[in-house]
Tab-separated table of C-alpha atoms in Angstrom:
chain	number	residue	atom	x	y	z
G	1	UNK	CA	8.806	13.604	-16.520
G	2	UNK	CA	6.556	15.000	-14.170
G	3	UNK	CA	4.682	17.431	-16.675
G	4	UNK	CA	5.096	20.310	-14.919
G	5	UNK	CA	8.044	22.802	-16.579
G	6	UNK	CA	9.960	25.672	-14.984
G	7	UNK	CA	12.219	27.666	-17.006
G	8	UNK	CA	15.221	29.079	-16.423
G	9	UNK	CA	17.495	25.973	-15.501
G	10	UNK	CA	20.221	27.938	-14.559
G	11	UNK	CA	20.207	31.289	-13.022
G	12	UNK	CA	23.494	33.829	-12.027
G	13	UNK	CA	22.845	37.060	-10.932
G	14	UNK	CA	24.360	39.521	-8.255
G	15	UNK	CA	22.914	41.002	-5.367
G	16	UNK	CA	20.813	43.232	-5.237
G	17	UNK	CA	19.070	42.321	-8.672
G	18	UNK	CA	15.481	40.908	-9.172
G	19	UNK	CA	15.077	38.141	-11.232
G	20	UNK	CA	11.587	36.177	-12.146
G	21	UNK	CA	11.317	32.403	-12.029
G	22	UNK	CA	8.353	30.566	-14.397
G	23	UNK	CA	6.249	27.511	-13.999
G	24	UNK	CA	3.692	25.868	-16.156
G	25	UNK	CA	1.582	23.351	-14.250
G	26	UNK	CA	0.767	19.921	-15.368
G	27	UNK	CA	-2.041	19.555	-17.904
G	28	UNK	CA	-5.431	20.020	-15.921
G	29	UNK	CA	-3.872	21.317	-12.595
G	30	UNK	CA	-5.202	23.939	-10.691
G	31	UNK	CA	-2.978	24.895	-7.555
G	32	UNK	CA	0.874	25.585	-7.674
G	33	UNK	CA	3.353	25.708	-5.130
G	34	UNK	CA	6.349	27.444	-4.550
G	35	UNK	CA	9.218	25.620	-2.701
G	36	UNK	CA	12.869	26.537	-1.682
G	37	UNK	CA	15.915	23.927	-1.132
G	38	UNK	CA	19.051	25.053	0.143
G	39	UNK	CA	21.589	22.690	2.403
G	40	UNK	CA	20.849	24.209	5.388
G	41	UNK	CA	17.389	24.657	5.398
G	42	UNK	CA	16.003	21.547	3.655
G	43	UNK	CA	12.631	21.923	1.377
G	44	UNK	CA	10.669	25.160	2.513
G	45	UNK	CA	7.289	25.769	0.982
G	46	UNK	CA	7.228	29.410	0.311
G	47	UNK	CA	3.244	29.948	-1.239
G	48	UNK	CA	0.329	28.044	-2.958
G	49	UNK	CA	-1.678	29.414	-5.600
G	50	UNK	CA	-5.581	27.723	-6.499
G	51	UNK	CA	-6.539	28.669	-9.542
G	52	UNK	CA	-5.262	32.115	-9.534
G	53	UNK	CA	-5.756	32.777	-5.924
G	54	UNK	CA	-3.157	32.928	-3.227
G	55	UNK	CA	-4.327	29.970	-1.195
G	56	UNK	CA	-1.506	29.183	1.575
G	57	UNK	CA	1.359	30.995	2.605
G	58	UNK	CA	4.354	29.573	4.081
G	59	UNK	CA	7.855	31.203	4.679
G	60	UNK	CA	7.876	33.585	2.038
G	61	UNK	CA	9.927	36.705	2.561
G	62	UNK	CA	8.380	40.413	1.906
G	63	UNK	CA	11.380	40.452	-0.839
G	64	UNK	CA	9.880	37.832	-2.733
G	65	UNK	CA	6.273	37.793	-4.620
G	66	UNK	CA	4.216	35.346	-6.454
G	67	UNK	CA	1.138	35.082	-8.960
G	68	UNK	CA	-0.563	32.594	-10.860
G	69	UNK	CA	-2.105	33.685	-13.999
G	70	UNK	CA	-5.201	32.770	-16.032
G	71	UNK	CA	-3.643	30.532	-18.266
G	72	UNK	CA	-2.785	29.121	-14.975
G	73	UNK	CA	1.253	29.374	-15.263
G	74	UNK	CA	2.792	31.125	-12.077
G	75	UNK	CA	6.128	33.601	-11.652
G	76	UNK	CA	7.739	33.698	-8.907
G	77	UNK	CA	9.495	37.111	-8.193
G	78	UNK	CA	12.477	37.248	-6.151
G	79	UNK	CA	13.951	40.704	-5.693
G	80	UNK	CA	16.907	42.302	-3.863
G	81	UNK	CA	18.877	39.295	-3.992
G	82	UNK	CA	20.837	38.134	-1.108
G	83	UNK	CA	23.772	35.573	-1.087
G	84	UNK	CA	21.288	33.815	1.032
G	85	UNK	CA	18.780	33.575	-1.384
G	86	UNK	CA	20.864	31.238	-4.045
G	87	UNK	CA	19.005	27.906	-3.570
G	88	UNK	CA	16.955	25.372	-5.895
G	89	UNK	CA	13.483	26.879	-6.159
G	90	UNK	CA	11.069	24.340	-7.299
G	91	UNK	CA	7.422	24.609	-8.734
G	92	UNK	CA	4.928	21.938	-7.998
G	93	UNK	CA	1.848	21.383	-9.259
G	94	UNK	CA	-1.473	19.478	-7.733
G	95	UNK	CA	-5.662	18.804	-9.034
G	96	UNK	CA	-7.003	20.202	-5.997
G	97	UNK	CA	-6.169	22.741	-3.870
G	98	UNK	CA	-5.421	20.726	-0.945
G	99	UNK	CA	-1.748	20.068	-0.469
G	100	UNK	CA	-2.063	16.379	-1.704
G	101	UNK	CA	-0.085	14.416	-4.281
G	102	UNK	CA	1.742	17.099	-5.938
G	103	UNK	CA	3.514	17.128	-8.790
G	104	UNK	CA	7.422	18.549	-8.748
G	105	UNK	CA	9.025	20.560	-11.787
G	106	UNK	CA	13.188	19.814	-12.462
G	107	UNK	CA	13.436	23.086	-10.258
G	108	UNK	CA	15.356	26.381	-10.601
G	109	UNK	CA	18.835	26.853	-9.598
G	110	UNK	CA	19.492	30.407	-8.228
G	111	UNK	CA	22.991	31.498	-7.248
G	112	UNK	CA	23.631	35.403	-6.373
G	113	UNK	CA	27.001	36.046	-6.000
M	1	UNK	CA	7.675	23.928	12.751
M	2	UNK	CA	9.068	21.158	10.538
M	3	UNK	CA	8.581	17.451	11.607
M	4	UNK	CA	11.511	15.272	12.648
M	5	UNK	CA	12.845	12.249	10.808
M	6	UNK	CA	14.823	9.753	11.879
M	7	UNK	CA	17.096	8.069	11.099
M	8	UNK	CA	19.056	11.261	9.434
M	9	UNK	CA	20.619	8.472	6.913
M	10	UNK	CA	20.924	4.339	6.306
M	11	UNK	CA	23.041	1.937	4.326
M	12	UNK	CA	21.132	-1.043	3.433
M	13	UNK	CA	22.296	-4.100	1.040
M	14	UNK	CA	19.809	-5.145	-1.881
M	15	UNK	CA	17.153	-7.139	-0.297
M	16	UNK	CA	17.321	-5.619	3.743
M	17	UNK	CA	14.286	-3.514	5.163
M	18	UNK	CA	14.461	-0.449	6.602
M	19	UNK	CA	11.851	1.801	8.730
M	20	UNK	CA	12.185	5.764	8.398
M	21	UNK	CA	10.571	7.489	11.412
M	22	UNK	CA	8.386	11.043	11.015
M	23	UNK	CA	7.218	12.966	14.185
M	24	UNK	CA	5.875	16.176	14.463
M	25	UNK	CA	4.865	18.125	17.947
M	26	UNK	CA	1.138	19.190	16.367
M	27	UNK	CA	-1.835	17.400	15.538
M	28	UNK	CA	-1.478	15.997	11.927
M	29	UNK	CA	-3.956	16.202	9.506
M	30	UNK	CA	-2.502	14.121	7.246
M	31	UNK	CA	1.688	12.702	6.648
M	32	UNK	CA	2.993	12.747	2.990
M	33	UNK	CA	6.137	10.948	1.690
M	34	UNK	CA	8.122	11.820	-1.198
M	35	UNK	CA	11.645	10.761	-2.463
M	36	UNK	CA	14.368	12.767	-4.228
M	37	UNK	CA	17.202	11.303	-5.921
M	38	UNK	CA	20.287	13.172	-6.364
M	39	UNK	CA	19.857	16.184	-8.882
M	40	UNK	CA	16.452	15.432	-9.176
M	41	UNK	CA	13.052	17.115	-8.192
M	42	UNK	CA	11.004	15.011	-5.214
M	43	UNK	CA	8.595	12.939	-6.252
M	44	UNK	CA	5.206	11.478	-4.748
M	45	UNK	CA	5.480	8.328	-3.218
M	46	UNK	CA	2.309	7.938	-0.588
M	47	UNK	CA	-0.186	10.357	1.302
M	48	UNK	CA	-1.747	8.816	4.702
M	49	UNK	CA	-4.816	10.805	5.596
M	50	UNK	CA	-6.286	11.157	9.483
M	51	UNK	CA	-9.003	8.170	9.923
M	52	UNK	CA	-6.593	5.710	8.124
M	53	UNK	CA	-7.208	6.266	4.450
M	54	UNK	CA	-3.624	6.014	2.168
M	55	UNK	CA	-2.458	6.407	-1.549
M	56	UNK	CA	0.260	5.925	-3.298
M	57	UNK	CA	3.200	3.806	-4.049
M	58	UNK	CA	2.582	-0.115	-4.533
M	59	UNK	CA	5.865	-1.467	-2.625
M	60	UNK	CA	6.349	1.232	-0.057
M	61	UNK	CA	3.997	0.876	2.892
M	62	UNK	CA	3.671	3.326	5.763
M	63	UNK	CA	1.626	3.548	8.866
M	64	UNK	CA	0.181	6.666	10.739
M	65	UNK	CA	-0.533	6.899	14.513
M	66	UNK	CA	-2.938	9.756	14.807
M	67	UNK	CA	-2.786	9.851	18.792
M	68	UNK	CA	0.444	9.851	18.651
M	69	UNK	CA	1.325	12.668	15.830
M	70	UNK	CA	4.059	9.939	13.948
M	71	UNK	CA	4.327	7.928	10.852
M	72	UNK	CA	6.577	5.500	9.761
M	73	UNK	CA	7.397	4.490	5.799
M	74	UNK	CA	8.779	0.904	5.346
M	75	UNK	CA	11.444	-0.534	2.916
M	76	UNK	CA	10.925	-4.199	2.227
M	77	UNK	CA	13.065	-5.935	0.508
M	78	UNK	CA	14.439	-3.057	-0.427
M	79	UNK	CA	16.051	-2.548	-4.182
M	80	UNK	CA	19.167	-0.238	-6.056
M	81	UNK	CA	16.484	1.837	-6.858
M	82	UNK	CA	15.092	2.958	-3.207
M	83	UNK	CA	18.348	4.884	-2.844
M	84	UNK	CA	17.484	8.652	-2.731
M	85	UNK	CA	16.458	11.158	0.505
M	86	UNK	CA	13.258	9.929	1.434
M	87	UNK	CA	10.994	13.402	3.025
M	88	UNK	CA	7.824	13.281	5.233
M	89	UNK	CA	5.519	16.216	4.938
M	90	UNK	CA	3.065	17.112	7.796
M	91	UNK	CA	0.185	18.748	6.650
M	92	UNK	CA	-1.022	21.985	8.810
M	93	UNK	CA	-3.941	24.240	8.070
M	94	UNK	CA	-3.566	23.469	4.360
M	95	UNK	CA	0.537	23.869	4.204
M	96	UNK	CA	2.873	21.251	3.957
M	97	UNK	CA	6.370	21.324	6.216
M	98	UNK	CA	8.870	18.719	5.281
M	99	UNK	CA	11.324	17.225	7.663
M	100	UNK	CA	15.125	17.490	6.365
M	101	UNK	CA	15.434	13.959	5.215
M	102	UNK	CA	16.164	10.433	5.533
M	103	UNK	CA	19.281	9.856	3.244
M	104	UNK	CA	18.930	6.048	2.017
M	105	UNK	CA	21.871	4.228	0.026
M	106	UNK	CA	21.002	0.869	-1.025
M	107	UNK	CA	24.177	-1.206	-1.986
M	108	UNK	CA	24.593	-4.182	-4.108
Protein backbone atom coordinates (compact mmCIF):
# COMPACT_ATOMS: atom_id res chain seq x y z
CA UNK A 1 0.00 0.00 0.00
CA UNK A 2 1.46 2.96 -1.29
CA UNK A 3 -0.59 5.52 0.94
CA UNK A 4 -1.79 7.46 -1.58
CA UNK A 5 -5.86 6.73 -2.37
CA UNK A 6 -7.90 7.55 -5.46
CA UNK A 7 -11.48 6.93 -5.47
CA UNK A 8 -13.63 5.82 -7.81
CA UNK A 9 -12.18 2.25 -8.72
CA UNK A 10 -14.38 1.77 -11.39
CA UNK A 11 -15.81 4.29 -13.66
CA UNK A 12 -18.64 3.81 -16.82
CA UNK A 13 -19.91 6.63 -18.39
CA UNK A 14 -20.89 7.65 -22.07
CA UNK A 15 -19.61 10.18 -24.21
CA UNK A 16 -19.98 13.22 -23.99
CA UNK A 17 -20.34 13.28 -20.05
CA UNK A 18 -17.84 14.82 -17.49
CA UNK A 19 -16.88 12.90 -14.77
CA UNK A 20 -14.28 13.94 -11.75
CA UNK A 21 -11.54 11.61 -10.58
CA UNK A 22 -10.08 12.10 -6.66
CA UNK A 23 -6.74 11.63 -5.06
CA UNK A 24 -5.50 12.00 -1.57
CA UNK A 25 -1.71 12.15 -1.37
CA UNK A 26 0.41 10.23 0.97
CA UNK A 27 0.71 11.58 4.52
CA UNK A 28 3.18 14.67 4.36
CA UNK A 29 3.31 14.98 0.47
CA UNK A 30 3.23 18.03 -1.26
CA UNK A 31 3.15 17.60 -5.19
CA UNK A 32 0.68 15.27 -7.14
CA UNK A 33 0.71 14.00 -10.46
CA UNK A 34 -1.66 13.11 -12.89
CA UNK A 35 -0.88 10.13 -15.23
CA UNK A 36 -2.79 8.30 -18.09
CA UNK A 37 -2.27 4.44 -19.21
CA UNK A 38 -3.93 3.16 -22.10
CA UNK A 39 -2.40 0.12 -24.46
CA UNK A 40 -1.44 2.18 -27.03
CA UNK A 41 0.01 4.98 -25.52
CA UNK A 42 1.87 3.58 -22.48
CA UNK A 43 2.09 5.88 -19.11
CA UNK A 44 1.51 9.66 -20.09
CA UNK A 45 1.98 12.25 -17.40
CA UNK A 46 -0.81 14.63 -17.92
CA UNK A 47 0.00 17.59 -14.90
CA UNK A 48 1.83 18.12 -11.52
CA UNK A 49 0.50 20.04 -8.79
CA UNK A 50 3.13 21.56 -5.68
CA UNK A 51 1.33 22.37 -2.99
CA UNK A 52 -1.63 23.77 -4.65
CA UNK A 53 0.11 25.18 -7.60
CA UNK A 54 0.15 23.87 -11.11
CA UNK A 55 3.83 23.07 -11.33
CA UNK A 56 4.43 20.97 -14.73
CA UNK A 57 2.32 20.31 -17.49
CA UNK A 58 2.56 17.44 -19.71
CA UNK A 59 0.01 16.12 -22.36
CA UNK A 60 -3.03 17.26 -20.91
CA UNK A 61 -5.88 17.98 -23.26
CA UNK A 62 -7.96 21.48 -23.11
CA UNK A 63 -10.98 18.88 -22.28
CA UNK A 64 -9.47 17.87 -19.21
CA UNK A 65 -8.64 20.12 -15.92
CA UNK A 66 -6.94 19.65 -12.69
CA UNK A 67 -6.56 21.26 -9.07
CA UNK A 68 -5.04 20.49 -5.94
CA UNK A 69 -6.69 21.80 -2.94
CA UNK A 70 -5.60 23.07 0.49
CA UNK A 71 -6.08 20.06 2.26
CA UNK A 72 -3.79 19.05 -0.44
CA UNK A 73 -6.15 16.27 -2.20
CA UNK A 74 -6.40 16.88 -6.09
CA UNK A 75 -9.52 16.22 -8.78
CA UNK A 76 -8.92 15.59 -11.84
CA UNK A 77 -11.73 16.74 -14.30
CA UNK A 78 -12.23 15.03 -17.45
CA UNK A 79 -15.06 16.38 -19.58
CA UNK A 80 -16.64 15.63 -22.98
CA UNK A 81 -15.68 12.17 -22.90
CA UNK A 82 -14.33 10.47 -25.87
CA UNK A 83 -14.07 6.63 -26.51
CA UNK A 84 -10.49 7.60 -26.54
CA UNK A 85 -10.36 8.83 -23.28
CA UNK A 86 -11.27 5.31 -21.37
CA UNK A 87 -7.83 4.48 -19.87
CA UNK A 88 -6.33 3.86 -16.21
CA UNK A 89 -5.74 7.33 -14.79
CA UNK A 90 -3.42 7.16 -11.93
CA UNK A 91 -2.54 9.72 -9.09
CA UNK A 92 0.92 9.84 -7.70
CA UNK A 93 2.17 11.47 -5.03
CA UNK A 94 5.95 12.84 -4.13
CA UNK A 95 7.82 15.18 -0.85
CA UNK A 96 9.19 17.60 -3.14
CA UNK A 97 8.20 19.07 -6.06
CA UNK A 98 10.76 17.67 -8.23
CA UNK A 99 9.60 14.67 -10.17
CA UNK A 100 11.59 12.20 -7.89
CA UNK A 101 10.53 9.02 -6.11
CA UNK A 102 6.90 9.23 -6.42
CA UNK A 103 4.45 7.49 -4.92
CA UNK A 104 1.54 5.64 -7.25
CA UNK A 105 -2.26 5.33 -6.11
CA UNK A 106 -4.22 1.71 -7.31
CA UNK A 107 -5.36 4.11 -10.24
CA UNK A 108 -8.74 4.89 -11.87
CA UNK A 109 -10.28 2.87 -14.50
CA UNK A 110 -12.27 5.03 -17.01
CA UNK A 111 -14.24 3.41 -19.82
CA UNK A 112 -16.73 5.72 -22.03
CA UNK A 113 -18.67 3.79 -24.14
CA UNK B 1 9.36 12.72 -26.74
CA UNK B 2 9.34 9.48 -24.74
CA UNK B 3 12.66 7.51 -24.27
CA UNK B 4 13.21 4.12 -25.87
CA UNK B 5 13.59 0.81 -24.08
CA UNK B 6 14.85 -2.11 -25.15
CA UNK B 7 14.42 -5.02 -25.08
CA UNK B 8 10.38 -4.56 -25.61
CA UNK B 9 10.12 -7.99 -23.43
CA UNK B 10 12.43 -11.09 -21.82
CA UNK B 11 11.91 -14.57 -20.47
CA UNK B 12 14.41 -15.35 -17.92
CA UNK B 13 14.59 -18.66 -15.58
CA UNK B 14 14.98 -18.06 -11.67
CA UNK B 15 18.52 -17.23 -11.11
CA UNK B 16 19.58 -15.64 -14.98
CA UNK B 17 20.46 -11.80 -15.34
CA UNK B 18 19.08 -9.62 -17.54
CA UNK B 19 20.02 -5.86 -18.73
CA UNK B 20 17.00 -3.49 -19.81
CA UNK B 21 18.27 -0.66 -22.05
CA UNK B 22 16.76 3.24 -21.76
CA UNK B 23 17.76 5.91 -24.40
CA UNK B 24 16.42 9.09 -24.96
CA UNK B 25 17.49 11.72 -27.94
CA UNK B 26 17.80 14.85 -25.18
CA UNK B 27 20.07 15.64 -22.54
CA UNK B 28 18.89 13.83 -19.30
CA UNK B 29 18.70 15.34 -16.19
CA UNK B 30 18.15 12.51 -14.38
CA UNK B 31 16.67 8.44 -15.46
CA UNK B 32 14.01 6.91 -13.08
CA UNK B 33 12.94 3.22 -12.96
CA UNK B 34 9.80 1.89 -11.78
CA UNK B 35 8.05 -1.58 -12.10
CA UNK B 36 4.38 -2.49 -12.55
CA UNK B 37 3.02 -5.80 -12.06
CA UNK B 38 -0.04 -6.83 -13.73
CA UNK B 39 -3.21 -4.92 -12.35
CA UNK B 40 -1.14 -3.03 -10.26
CA UNK B 41 -0.03 0.72 -9.96
CA UNK B 42 4.03 1.28 -10.81
CA UNK B 43 6.08 1.44 -8.18
CA UNK B 44 9.59 3.15 -7.36
CA UNK B 45 12.40 1.09 -7.80
CA UNK B 46 15.68 3.56 -8.34
CA UNK B 47 16.32 7.30 -9.45
CA UNK B 48 19.98 7.97 -11.04
CA UNK B 49 20.67 11.66 -10.92
CA UNK B 50 23.27 13.62 -13.53
CA UNK B 51 26.89 13.64 -11.70
CA UNK B 52 26.37 9.94 -10.62
CA UNK B 53 24.32 10.14 -7.46
CA UNK B 54 21.46 7.00 -7.21
CA UNK B 55 18.60 5.80 -4.82
CA UNK B 56 16.61 3.22 -4.52
CA UNK B 57 16.16 -0.45 -4.66
CA UNK B 58 18.85 -2.73 -2.79
CA UNK B 59 19.14 -5.68 -5.52
CA UNK B 60 18.45 -3.77 -8.68
CA UNK B 61 21.47 -1.82 -9.89
CA UNK B 62 21.52 0.55 -12.84
CA UNK B 63 24.08 2.70 -14.50
CA UNK B 64 23.71 6.15 -16.30
CA UNK B 65 25.94 7.46 -19.14
CA UNK B 66 25.39 11.17 -19.10
CA UNK B 67 27.39 11.80 -22.49
CA UNK B 68 25.69 9.45 -23.91
CA UNK B 69 21.82 10.23 -22.86
CA UNK B 70 21.27 6.11 -21.78
CA UNK B 71 20.83 4.04 -18.75
CA UNK B 72 20.74 0.60 -18.19
CA UNK B 73 18.88 -1.34 -15.00
CA UNK B 74 20.36 -4.83 -14.20
CA UNK B 75 18.67 -8.13 -13.03
CA UNK B 76 21.04 -10.34 -11.11
CA UNK B 77 20.20 -13.34 -10.19
CA UNK B 78 17.07 -12.55 -10.94
CA UNK B 79 13.89 -14.00 -8.76
CA UNK B 80 9.75 -15.01 -9.40
CA UNK B 81 9.27 -11.81 -8.08
CA UNK B 82 11.18 -9.44 -10.77
CA UNK B 83 8.43 -10.42 -13.21
CA UNK B 84 6.39 -7.25 -14.02
CA UNK B 85 6.95 -4.27 -16.96
CA UNK B 86 9.90 -2.64 -15.83
CA UNK B 87 9.55 1.60 -17.12
CA UNK B 88 12.42 4.17 -17.39
CA UNK B 89 11.45 7.76 -16.94
CA UNK B 90 13.62 10.61 -18.40
CA UNK B 91 13.35 13.59 -16.57
CA UNK B 92 12.94 17.01 -18.76
CA UNK B 93 12.49 20.50 -17.43
CA UNK B 94 10.83 19.08 -14.32
CA UNK B 95 8.40 16.37 -16.27
CA UNK B 96 8.86 12.89 -16.39
CA UNK B 97 8.26 10.80 -19.94
CA UNK B 98 8.25 7.09 -19.57
CA UNK B 99 9.30 4.72 -22.26
CA UNK B 100 6.51 1.94 -23.08
CA UNK B 101 8.12 -0.85 -21.21
CA UNK B 102 10.30 -3.70 -20.76
CA UNK B 103 7.88 -6.72 -20.18
CA UNK B 104 9.97 -9.24 -17.85
CA UNK B 105 8.64 -12.91 -17.06
CA UNK B 106 10.78 -14.73 -14.76
CA UNK B 107 10.06 -18.57 -14.85
CA UNK B 108 10.72 -21.24 -12.40
Amino acid sequence: DSGVTQTPKHLITATGQRVTLRCSPRSGDLSVYWYQQSLDQGLQFLIQYYNGEERAKGNILERFSAQQFPDLHSELNLSSLELGDSALYFCASSDTGDPYEQYFGPGTRLTVT
Amino acid sequence: QQPVQSPQAVILREGEDAVINCSSSKALYSVHWYRQKHGEAPVFLMILLKGGEQKGHDKISASFNEKKQQSSLYLTASQLSYSGTYFCGTEHWGKLQFGAGTQVVVTP
